[in-house]
Short mmCIF file of C-alpha atoms and ligand atoms in Angstrom, two decimals:
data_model
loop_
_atom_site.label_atom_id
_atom_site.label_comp_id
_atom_site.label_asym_id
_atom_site.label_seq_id
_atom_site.Cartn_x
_atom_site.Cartn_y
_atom_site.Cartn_z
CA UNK W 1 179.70 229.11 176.31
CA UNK W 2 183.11 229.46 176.77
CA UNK W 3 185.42 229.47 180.45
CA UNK W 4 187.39 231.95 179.06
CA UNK W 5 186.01 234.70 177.58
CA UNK W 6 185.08 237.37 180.49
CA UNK W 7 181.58 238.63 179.58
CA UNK W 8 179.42 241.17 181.59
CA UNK W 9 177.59 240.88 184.20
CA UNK W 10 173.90 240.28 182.69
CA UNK W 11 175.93 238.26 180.19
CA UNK W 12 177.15 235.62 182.92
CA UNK W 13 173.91 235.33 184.82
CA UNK W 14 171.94 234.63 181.72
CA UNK W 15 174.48 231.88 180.12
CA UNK W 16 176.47 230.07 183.08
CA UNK W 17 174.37 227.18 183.26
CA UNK W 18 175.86 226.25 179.85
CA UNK W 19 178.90 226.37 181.16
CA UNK W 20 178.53 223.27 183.01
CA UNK W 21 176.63 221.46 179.88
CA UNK W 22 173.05 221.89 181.00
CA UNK W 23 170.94 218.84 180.51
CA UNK W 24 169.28 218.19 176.89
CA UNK W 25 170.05 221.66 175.91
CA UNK W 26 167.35 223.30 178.03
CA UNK W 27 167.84 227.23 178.65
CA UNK W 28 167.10 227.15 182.10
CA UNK W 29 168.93 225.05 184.59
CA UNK W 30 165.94 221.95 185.16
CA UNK W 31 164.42 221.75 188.79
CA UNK W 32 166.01 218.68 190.15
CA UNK W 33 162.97 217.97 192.96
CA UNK W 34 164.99 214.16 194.00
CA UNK W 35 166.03 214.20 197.70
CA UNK W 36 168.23 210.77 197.03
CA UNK W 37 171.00 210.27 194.52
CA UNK W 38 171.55 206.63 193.33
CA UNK W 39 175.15 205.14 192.18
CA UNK W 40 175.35 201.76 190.02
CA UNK W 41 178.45 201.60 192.12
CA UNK W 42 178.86 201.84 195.89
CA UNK W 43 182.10 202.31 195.62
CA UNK W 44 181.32 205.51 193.56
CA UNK W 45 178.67 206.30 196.33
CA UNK W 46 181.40 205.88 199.30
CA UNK W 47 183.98 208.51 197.27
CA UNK W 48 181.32 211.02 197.11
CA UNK W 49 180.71 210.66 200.79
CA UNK W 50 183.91 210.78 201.61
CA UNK W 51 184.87 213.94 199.08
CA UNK W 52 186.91 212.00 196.70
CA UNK W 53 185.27 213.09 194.09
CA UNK W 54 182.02 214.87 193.17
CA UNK W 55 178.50 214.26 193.13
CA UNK W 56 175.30 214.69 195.20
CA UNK W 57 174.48 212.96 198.32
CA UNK W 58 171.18 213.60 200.33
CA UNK W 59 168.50 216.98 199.21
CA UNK W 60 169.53 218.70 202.50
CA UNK W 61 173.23 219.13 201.65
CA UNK W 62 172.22 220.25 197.90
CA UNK W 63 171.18 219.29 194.39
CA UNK W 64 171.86 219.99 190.80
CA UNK W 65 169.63 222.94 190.87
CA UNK W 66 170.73 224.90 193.84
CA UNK W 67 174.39 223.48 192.59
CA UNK W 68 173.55 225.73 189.53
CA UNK W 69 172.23 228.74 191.20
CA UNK W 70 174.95 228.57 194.01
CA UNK W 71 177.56 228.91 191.14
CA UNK W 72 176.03 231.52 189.29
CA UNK W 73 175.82 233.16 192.64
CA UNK W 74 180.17 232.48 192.48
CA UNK W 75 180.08 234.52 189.57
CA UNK W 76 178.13 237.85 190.48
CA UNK W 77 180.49 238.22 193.43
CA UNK W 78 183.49 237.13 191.82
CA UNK W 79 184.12 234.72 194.11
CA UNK W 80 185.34 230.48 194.79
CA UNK W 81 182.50 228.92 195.83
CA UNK W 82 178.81 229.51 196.98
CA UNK W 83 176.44 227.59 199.28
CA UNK W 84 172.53 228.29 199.66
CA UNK W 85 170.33 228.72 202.17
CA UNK W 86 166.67 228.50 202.85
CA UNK W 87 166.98 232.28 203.59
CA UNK W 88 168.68 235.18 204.62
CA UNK W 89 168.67 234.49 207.95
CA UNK W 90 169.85 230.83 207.69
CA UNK W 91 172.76 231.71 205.65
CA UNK W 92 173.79 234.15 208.46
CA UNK W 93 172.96 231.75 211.18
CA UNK W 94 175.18 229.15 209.76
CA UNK W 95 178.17 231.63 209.83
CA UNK W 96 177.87 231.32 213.47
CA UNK W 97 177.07 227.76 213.81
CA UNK W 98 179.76 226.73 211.78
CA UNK W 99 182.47 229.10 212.67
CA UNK W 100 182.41 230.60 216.40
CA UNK W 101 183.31 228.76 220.05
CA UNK W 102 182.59 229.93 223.37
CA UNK W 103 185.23 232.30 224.42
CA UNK W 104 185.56 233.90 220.57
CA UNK W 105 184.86 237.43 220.28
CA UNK W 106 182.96 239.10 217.51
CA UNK W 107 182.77 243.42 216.56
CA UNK W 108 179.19 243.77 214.95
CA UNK W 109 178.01 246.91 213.17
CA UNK W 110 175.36 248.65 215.50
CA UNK W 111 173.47 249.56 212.18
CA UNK W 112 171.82 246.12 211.40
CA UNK W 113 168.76 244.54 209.56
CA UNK W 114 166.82 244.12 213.00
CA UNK W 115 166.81 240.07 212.59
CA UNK W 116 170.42 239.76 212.87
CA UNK W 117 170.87 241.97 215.53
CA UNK W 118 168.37 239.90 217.46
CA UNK W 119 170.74 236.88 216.15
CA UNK W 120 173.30 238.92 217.62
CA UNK W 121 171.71 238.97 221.29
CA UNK W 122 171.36 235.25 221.06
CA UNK W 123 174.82 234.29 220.13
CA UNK W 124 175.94 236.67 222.74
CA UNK W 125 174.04 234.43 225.53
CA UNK W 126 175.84 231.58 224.12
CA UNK W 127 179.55 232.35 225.05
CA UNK W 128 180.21 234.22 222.40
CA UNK W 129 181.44 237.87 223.13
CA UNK W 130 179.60 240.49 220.85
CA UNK W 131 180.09 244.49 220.52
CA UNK W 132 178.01 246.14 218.59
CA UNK W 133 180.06 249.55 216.96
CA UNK W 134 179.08 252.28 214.63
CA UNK W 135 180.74 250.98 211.68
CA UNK W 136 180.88 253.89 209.76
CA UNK W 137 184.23 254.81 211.08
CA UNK W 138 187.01 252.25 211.50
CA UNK W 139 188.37 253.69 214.69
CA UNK W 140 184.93 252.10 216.55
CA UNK W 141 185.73 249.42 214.83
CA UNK W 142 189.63 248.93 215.59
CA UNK W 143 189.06 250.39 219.10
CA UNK W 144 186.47 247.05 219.90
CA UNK W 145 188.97 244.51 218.74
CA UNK W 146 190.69 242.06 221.22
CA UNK W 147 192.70 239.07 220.91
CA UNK W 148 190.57 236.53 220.54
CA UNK W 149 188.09 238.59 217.49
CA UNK W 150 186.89 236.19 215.15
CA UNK W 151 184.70 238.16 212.92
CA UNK W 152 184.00 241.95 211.87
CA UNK W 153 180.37 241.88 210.68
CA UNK W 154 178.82 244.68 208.57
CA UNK W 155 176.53 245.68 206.68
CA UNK W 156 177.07 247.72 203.13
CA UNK W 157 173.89 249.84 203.23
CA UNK W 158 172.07 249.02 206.43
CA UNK W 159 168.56 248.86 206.75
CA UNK W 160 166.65 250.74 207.56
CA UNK W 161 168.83 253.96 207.95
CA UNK W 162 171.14 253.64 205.50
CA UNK W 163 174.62 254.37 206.96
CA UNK W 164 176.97 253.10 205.03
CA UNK W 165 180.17 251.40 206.81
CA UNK W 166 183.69 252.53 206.52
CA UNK W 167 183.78 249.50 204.14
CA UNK W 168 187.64 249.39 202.70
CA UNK W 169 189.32 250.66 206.03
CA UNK W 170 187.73 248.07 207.83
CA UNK W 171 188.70 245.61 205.12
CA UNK W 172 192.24 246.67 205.26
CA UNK W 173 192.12 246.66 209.15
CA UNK W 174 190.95 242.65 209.04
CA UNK W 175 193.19 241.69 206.20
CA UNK W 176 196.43 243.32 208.84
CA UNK W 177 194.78 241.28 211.73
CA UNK W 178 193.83 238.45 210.18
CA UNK W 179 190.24 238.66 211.10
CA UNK W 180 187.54 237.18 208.91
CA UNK W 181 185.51 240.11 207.57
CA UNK W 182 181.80 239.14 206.97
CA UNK W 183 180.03 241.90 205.10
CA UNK W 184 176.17 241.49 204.39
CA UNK W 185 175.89 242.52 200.26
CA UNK W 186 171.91 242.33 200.80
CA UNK W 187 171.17 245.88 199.94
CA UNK W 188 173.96 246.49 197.21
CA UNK W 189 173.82 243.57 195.48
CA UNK W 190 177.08 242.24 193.61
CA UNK W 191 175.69 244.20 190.70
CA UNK W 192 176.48 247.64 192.81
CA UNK W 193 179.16 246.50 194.79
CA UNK W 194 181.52 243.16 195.01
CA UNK W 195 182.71 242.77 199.18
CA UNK W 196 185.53 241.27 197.67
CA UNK W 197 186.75 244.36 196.48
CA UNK W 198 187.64 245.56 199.86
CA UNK W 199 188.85 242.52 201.40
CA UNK W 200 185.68 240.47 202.53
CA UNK W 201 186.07 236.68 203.32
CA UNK W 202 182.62 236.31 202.98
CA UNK W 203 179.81 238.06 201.14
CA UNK W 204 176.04 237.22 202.43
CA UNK W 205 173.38 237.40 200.47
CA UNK W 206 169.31 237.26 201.29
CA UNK W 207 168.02 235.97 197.81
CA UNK W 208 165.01 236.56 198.96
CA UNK W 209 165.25 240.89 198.41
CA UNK W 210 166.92 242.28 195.19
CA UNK W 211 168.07 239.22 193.59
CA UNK W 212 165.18 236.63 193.55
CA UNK W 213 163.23 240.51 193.25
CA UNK W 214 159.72 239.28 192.94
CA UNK W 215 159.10 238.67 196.70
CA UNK W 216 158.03 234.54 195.13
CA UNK W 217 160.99 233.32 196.76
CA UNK W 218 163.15 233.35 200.14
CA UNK W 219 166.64 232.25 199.45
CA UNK W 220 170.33 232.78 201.57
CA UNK W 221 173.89 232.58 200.22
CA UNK W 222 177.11 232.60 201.60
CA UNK W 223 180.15 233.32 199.26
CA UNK W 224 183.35 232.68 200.03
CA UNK W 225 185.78 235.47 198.08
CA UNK W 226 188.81 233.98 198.66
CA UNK W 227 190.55 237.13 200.42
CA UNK W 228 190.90 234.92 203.69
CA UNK W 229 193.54 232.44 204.52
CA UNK W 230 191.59 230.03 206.53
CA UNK W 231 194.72 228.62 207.31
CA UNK W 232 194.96 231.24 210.09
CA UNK W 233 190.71 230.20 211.56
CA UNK W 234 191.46 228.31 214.80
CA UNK W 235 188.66 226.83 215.02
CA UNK W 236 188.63 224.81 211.33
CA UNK W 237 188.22 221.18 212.74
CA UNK W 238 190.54 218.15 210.97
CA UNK W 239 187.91 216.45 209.51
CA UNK W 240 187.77 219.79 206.84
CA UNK W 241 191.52 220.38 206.65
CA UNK W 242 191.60 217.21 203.93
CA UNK W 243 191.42 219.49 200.62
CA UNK W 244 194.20 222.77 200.00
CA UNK W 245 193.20 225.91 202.66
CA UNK W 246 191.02 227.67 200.28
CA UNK W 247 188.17 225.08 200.72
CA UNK W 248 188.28 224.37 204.09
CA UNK W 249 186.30 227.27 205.09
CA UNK W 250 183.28 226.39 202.89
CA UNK W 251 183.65 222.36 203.48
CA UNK W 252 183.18 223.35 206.85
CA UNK W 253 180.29 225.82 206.84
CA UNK W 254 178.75 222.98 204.30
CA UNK W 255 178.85 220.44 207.13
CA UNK W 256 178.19 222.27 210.04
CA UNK W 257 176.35 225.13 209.16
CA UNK W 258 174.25 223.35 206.36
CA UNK W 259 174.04 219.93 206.74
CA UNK W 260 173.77 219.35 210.45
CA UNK W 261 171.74 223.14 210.80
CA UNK W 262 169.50 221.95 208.58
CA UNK W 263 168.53 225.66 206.43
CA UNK W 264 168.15 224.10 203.65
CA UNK W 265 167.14 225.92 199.60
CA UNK W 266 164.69 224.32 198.19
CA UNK W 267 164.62 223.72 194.05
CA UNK W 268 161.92 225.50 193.16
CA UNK W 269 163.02 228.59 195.42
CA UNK W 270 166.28 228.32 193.64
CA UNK W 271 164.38 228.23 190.59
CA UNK W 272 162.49 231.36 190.93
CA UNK W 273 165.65 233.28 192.33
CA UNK W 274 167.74 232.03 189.09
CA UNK W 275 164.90 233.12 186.75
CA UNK W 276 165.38 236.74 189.38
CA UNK W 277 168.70 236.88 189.26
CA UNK W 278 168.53 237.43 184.89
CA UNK W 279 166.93 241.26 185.35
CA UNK W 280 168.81 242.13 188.77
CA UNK W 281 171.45 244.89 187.00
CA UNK W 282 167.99 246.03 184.90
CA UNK W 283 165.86 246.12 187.91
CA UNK W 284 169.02 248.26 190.25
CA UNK W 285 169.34 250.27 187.48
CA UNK W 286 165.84 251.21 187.56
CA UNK W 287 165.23 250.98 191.44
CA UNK W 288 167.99 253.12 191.86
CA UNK W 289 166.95 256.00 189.34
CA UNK W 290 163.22 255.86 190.74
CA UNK W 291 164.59 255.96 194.64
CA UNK W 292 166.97 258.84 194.16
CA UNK W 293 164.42 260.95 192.23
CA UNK W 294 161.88 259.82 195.15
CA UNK W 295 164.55 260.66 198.02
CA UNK W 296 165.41 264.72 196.29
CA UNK W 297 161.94 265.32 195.97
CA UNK W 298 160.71 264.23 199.73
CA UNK W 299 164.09 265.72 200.99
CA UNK W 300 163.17 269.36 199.04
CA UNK W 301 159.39 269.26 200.88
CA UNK W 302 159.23 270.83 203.99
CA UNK W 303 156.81 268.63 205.34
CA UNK W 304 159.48 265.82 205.66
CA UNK W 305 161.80 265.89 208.40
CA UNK W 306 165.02 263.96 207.29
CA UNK W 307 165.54 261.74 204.26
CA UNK W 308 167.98 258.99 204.65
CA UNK W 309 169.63 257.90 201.06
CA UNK W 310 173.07 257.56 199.93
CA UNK W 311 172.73 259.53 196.91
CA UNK W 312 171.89 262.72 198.50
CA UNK W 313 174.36 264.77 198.96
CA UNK W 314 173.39 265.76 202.52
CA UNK W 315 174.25 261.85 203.02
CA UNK W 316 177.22 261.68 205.69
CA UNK W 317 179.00 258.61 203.73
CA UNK W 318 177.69 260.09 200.32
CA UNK W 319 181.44 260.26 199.50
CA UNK W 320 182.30 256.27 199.50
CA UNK W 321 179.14 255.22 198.47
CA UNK W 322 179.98 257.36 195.26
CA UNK W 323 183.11 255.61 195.55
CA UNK W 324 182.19 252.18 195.78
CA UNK W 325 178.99 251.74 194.84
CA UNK W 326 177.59 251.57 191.13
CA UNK W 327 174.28 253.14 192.16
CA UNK W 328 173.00 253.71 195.50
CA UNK W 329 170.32 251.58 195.51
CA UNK W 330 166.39 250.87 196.03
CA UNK W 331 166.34 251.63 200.15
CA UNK W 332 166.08 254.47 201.65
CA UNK W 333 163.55 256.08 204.82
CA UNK W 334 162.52 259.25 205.83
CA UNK W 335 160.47 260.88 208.71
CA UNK W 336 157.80 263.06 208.29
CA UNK W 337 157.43 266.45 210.47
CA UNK W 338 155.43 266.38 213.70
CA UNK W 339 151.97 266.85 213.00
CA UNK W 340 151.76 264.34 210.17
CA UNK W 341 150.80 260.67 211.37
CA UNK W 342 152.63 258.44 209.51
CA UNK W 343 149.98 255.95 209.28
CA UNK W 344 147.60 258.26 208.01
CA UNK W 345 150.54 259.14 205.40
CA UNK W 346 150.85 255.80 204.51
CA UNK W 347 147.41 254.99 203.92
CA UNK W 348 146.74 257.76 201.54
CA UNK W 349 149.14 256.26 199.13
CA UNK W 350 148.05 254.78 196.22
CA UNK W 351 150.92 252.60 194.39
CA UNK W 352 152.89 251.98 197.24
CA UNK W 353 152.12 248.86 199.47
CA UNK W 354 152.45 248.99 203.43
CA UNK W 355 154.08 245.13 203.31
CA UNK W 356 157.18 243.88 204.97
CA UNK W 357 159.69 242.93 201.82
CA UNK W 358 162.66 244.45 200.35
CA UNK W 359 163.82 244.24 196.73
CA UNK W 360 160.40 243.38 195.26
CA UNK W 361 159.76 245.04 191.41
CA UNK W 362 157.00 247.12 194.04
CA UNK W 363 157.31 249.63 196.06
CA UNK W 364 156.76 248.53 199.33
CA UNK W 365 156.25 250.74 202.60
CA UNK W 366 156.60 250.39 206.44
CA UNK W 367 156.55 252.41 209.37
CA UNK W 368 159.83 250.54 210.89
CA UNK W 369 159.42 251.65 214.68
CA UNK W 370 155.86 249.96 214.91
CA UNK W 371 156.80 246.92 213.05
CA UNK W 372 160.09 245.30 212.36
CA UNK W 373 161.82 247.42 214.62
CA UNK W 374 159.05 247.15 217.63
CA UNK W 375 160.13 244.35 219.69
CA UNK W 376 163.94 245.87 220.75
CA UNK W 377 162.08 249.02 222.46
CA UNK W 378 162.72 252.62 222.16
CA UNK W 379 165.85 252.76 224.08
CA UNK W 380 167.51 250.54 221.22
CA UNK W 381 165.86 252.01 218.60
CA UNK W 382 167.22 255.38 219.52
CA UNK W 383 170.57 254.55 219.78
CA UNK W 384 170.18 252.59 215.95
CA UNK W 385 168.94 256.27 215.09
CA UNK W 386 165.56 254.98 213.97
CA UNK W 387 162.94 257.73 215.03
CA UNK W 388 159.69 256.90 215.37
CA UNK W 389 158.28 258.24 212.51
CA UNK W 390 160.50 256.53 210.54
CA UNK W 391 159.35 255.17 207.18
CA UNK W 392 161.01 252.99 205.33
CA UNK W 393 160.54 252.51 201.31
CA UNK W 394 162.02 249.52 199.12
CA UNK W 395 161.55 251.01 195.84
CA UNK W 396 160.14 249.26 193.04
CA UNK W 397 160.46 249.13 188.98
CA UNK W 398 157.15 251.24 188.38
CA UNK W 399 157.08 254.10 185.84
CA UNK W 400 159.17 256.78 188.03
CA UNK W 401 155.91 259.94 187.29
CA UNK W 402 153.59 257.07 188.70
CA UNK W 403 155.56 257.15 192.16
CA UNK W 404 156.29 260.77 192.53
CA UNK W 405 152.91 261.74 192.32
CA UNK W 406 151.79 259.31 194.76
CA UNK W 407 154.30 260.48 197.16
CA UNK W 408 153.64 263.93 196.43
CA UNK W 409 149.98 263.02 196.57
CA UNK W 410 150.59 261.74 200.16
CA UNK W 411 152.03 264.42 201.55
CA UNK W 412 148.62 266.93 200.32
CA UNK W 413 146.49 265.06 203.58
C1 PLP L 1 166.12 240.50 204.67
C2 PLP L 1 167.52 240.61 205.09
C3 PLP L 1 168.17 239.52 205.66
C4 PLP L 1 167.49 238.21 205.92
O1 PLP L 1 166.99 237.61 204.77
P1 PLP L 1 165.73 236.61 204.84
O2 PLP L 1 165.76 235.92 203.52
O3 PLP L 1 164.52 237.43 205.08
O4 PLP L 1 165.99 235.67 205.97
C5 PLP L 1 169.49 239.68 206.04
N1 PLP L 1 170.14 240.84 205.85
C6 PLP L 1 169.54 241.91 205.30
C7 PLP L 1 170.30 243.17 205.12
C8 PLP L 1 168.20 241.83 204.91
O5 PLP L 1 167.60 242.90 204.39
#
């Protein structure tokens, strides 16, 4: 295939491995399971090590497979370079291993996936200076930044509620600070939205949700976009500054946020979330049709309390999502009116799955204040605007008459 024709999206996901002259012709990339990569020369073995030239090393620091998933990862964002990670999670975790000191400061969105934010509280007894803003103006966000701000961390759509950050104002406010602008791509996707439109330095990605999309896999990624001059990170040791500024901000993260951190893909994960990754603009477009038709009929029921969804227009940032997103996506939650337990709701349904799990091809269900969102307490919860009732749904691919009915169905008691 050639380098230089630019081909679609589903185009590029399903051909890039033959870009790079995939072995004996095969279709899919081949899972590489080796941990150890022999050289008939040591010599050749030393160069690699010392990033003279390329080739593979040790498992934990990558392989031909994940090598072909990370740069078919590259391509959906648009982007320099990609590395995996064994999940969401480790591929945020290495952002702050590799990149922040004691002493740095870093402006969080308050509106987070709830692991992260308990990341968050961690890093934040480690030295590191965190204030968590509503990020769906960029007046919190400006008003929070000192000196010494290293990062401005976001998330597009954030789960569970939805709000959807002030996403190019804050870019533009980074880019005239020279902050590095992390933005979490998890529940867009680069087939609704590419970070790197508005300015992000780095785009994170759980594999594991829409773009592996058959809950079979967990899988991270961190891509770098190239919108950041790394040249201005203080805290990019020597040892990475060896190659032109755009790499050193990857070679580092690779070392120190990979290598010695240890949250490593494995091959047949990357596997699975390469085989994903072929139906993820089919699977959004479908998600996203089934979710808003499943959002405007529970927010026209008076039985339901509030529906949270970008694509209504009731939505408070319905405006830039319209904007900058493609579709709005498969999340959204709602709360049901007093009266109406939402457990009982939950198990009347018939399709729909009370599981933990984003971005399966199923719709899955959970009542977020009782589970993922339990173990910060109500005082937290209430200021993330999660109510108690809330429910969250990750909508699947199912026939769209199939899930309306069972929602509707639901709501009869
Ligand atoms: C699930 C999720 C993560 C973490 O991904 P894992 O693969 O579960 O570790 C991070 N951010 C968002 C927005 C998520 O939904």
């Amino acid at each position: 295939m050639s380098e230089k024709k630019n081909y679609g999206f589903t185009t590029t996901v399903l051909h890039n491995d033959r870009r790079k002259g995939i072995e004996h012709g095969s279709l899919h990339k081949p899972l590489h399971t080796s941990v150890a990569f022999g050289y008939d020369d040591a010599r050749q073995l030393a160069s690699v090590f010392q990033g003279k030239e390329p080739g593979f090393r040790y498992g934990r620091q990558g392989n031909p497979t994940i090598s072909a998933l990370e740069d078919k990862i590259t391509r959906m964002e648009d982007g320099l370079a990609t590395i995996c990670f064994a999940t969401g999670m480790g591929a945020i975790g290495a952002v702050f291993q590799a990149l922040l000191k004691a002493g740095d400061h870093v402006v969080s969105s308050s509106f987070l996936f709830g692991n992260t934010n308990s990341l968050w509280q961690t890093v934040a007894g480690q030295g590191v200076g965190v204030d968590f803003v509503d990020a769906t103006d960029v007046a919190h966000v400006e008003a929070a930044l000192k000196p010494h701000t290293r990062i401005v961390f976001v998330e597009t759509i954030a789960n569970p509620r939805t709000q959807v950050a002030d996403l190019a104002r804050i870019g533009a406010l980074c880019k005239a600070r020279g902050i590095l602008y992390v933005v979490d791509n998890t529940m867009t996707t680069p087939y609704l939205f590419r970070p790197k439109a508005v300015g992000a330095g780095l785009v994170v990605n759980a594999l594991t949700k829409s773009i592996g999309g058959h809950g079979n896999a967990l899988g991270g990624s961190l891509t770098d976009t190239g919108e950041y001059d790394w040249s201005a990170y203080p805290n990019i040791a020597a040892n990475y500054k060896r190659n032109p500024a755009p790499q050193w901000g990857m070679a580092q993260i690779r070392a120190k946020g990979l290598r010695d951190f240890g949250a490593s893909l494995g091959p047949e994960a990357a596997h699975h979330i390469a085989v994903g990754a072929e139906t993820l603009a089919l699977r959004m477009e479908r998600t996203s049709s089934n979710a808003l038709a499943l959002a405007r009929m529970l927010e026209a029921d008076e039985r339901v309390a509030a529906v949270h969804y970008p694509g209504l227009a009731s939505h408070p940032q319905h405006g830039i999502a319209s904007e900058l997103f493609r579709a709005y996506g498969s999340l959204f939650s709602f709360e049901l009116k007093d009266g109406i337990d939402c457990f009982d709701y939950l198990n009347r349904m018939d399709i729909a799955i009370s599981a933990s799990n984003l971005g399966d091809t199923r719709t899955l269900v959970i009542p977020v204040a009782h589970t993922i969102f339990f173990e910060m307490g109500a005082e937290r919860r209430a200021s993330m605007g999660i109510a108690e009732s809330l429910i969250r749904v990750s909508v699947g691919i199912e026939d769209p008459a199939d899930l309306l009915a069972d929602f509707a169905a639901a709501l009869q008691g």
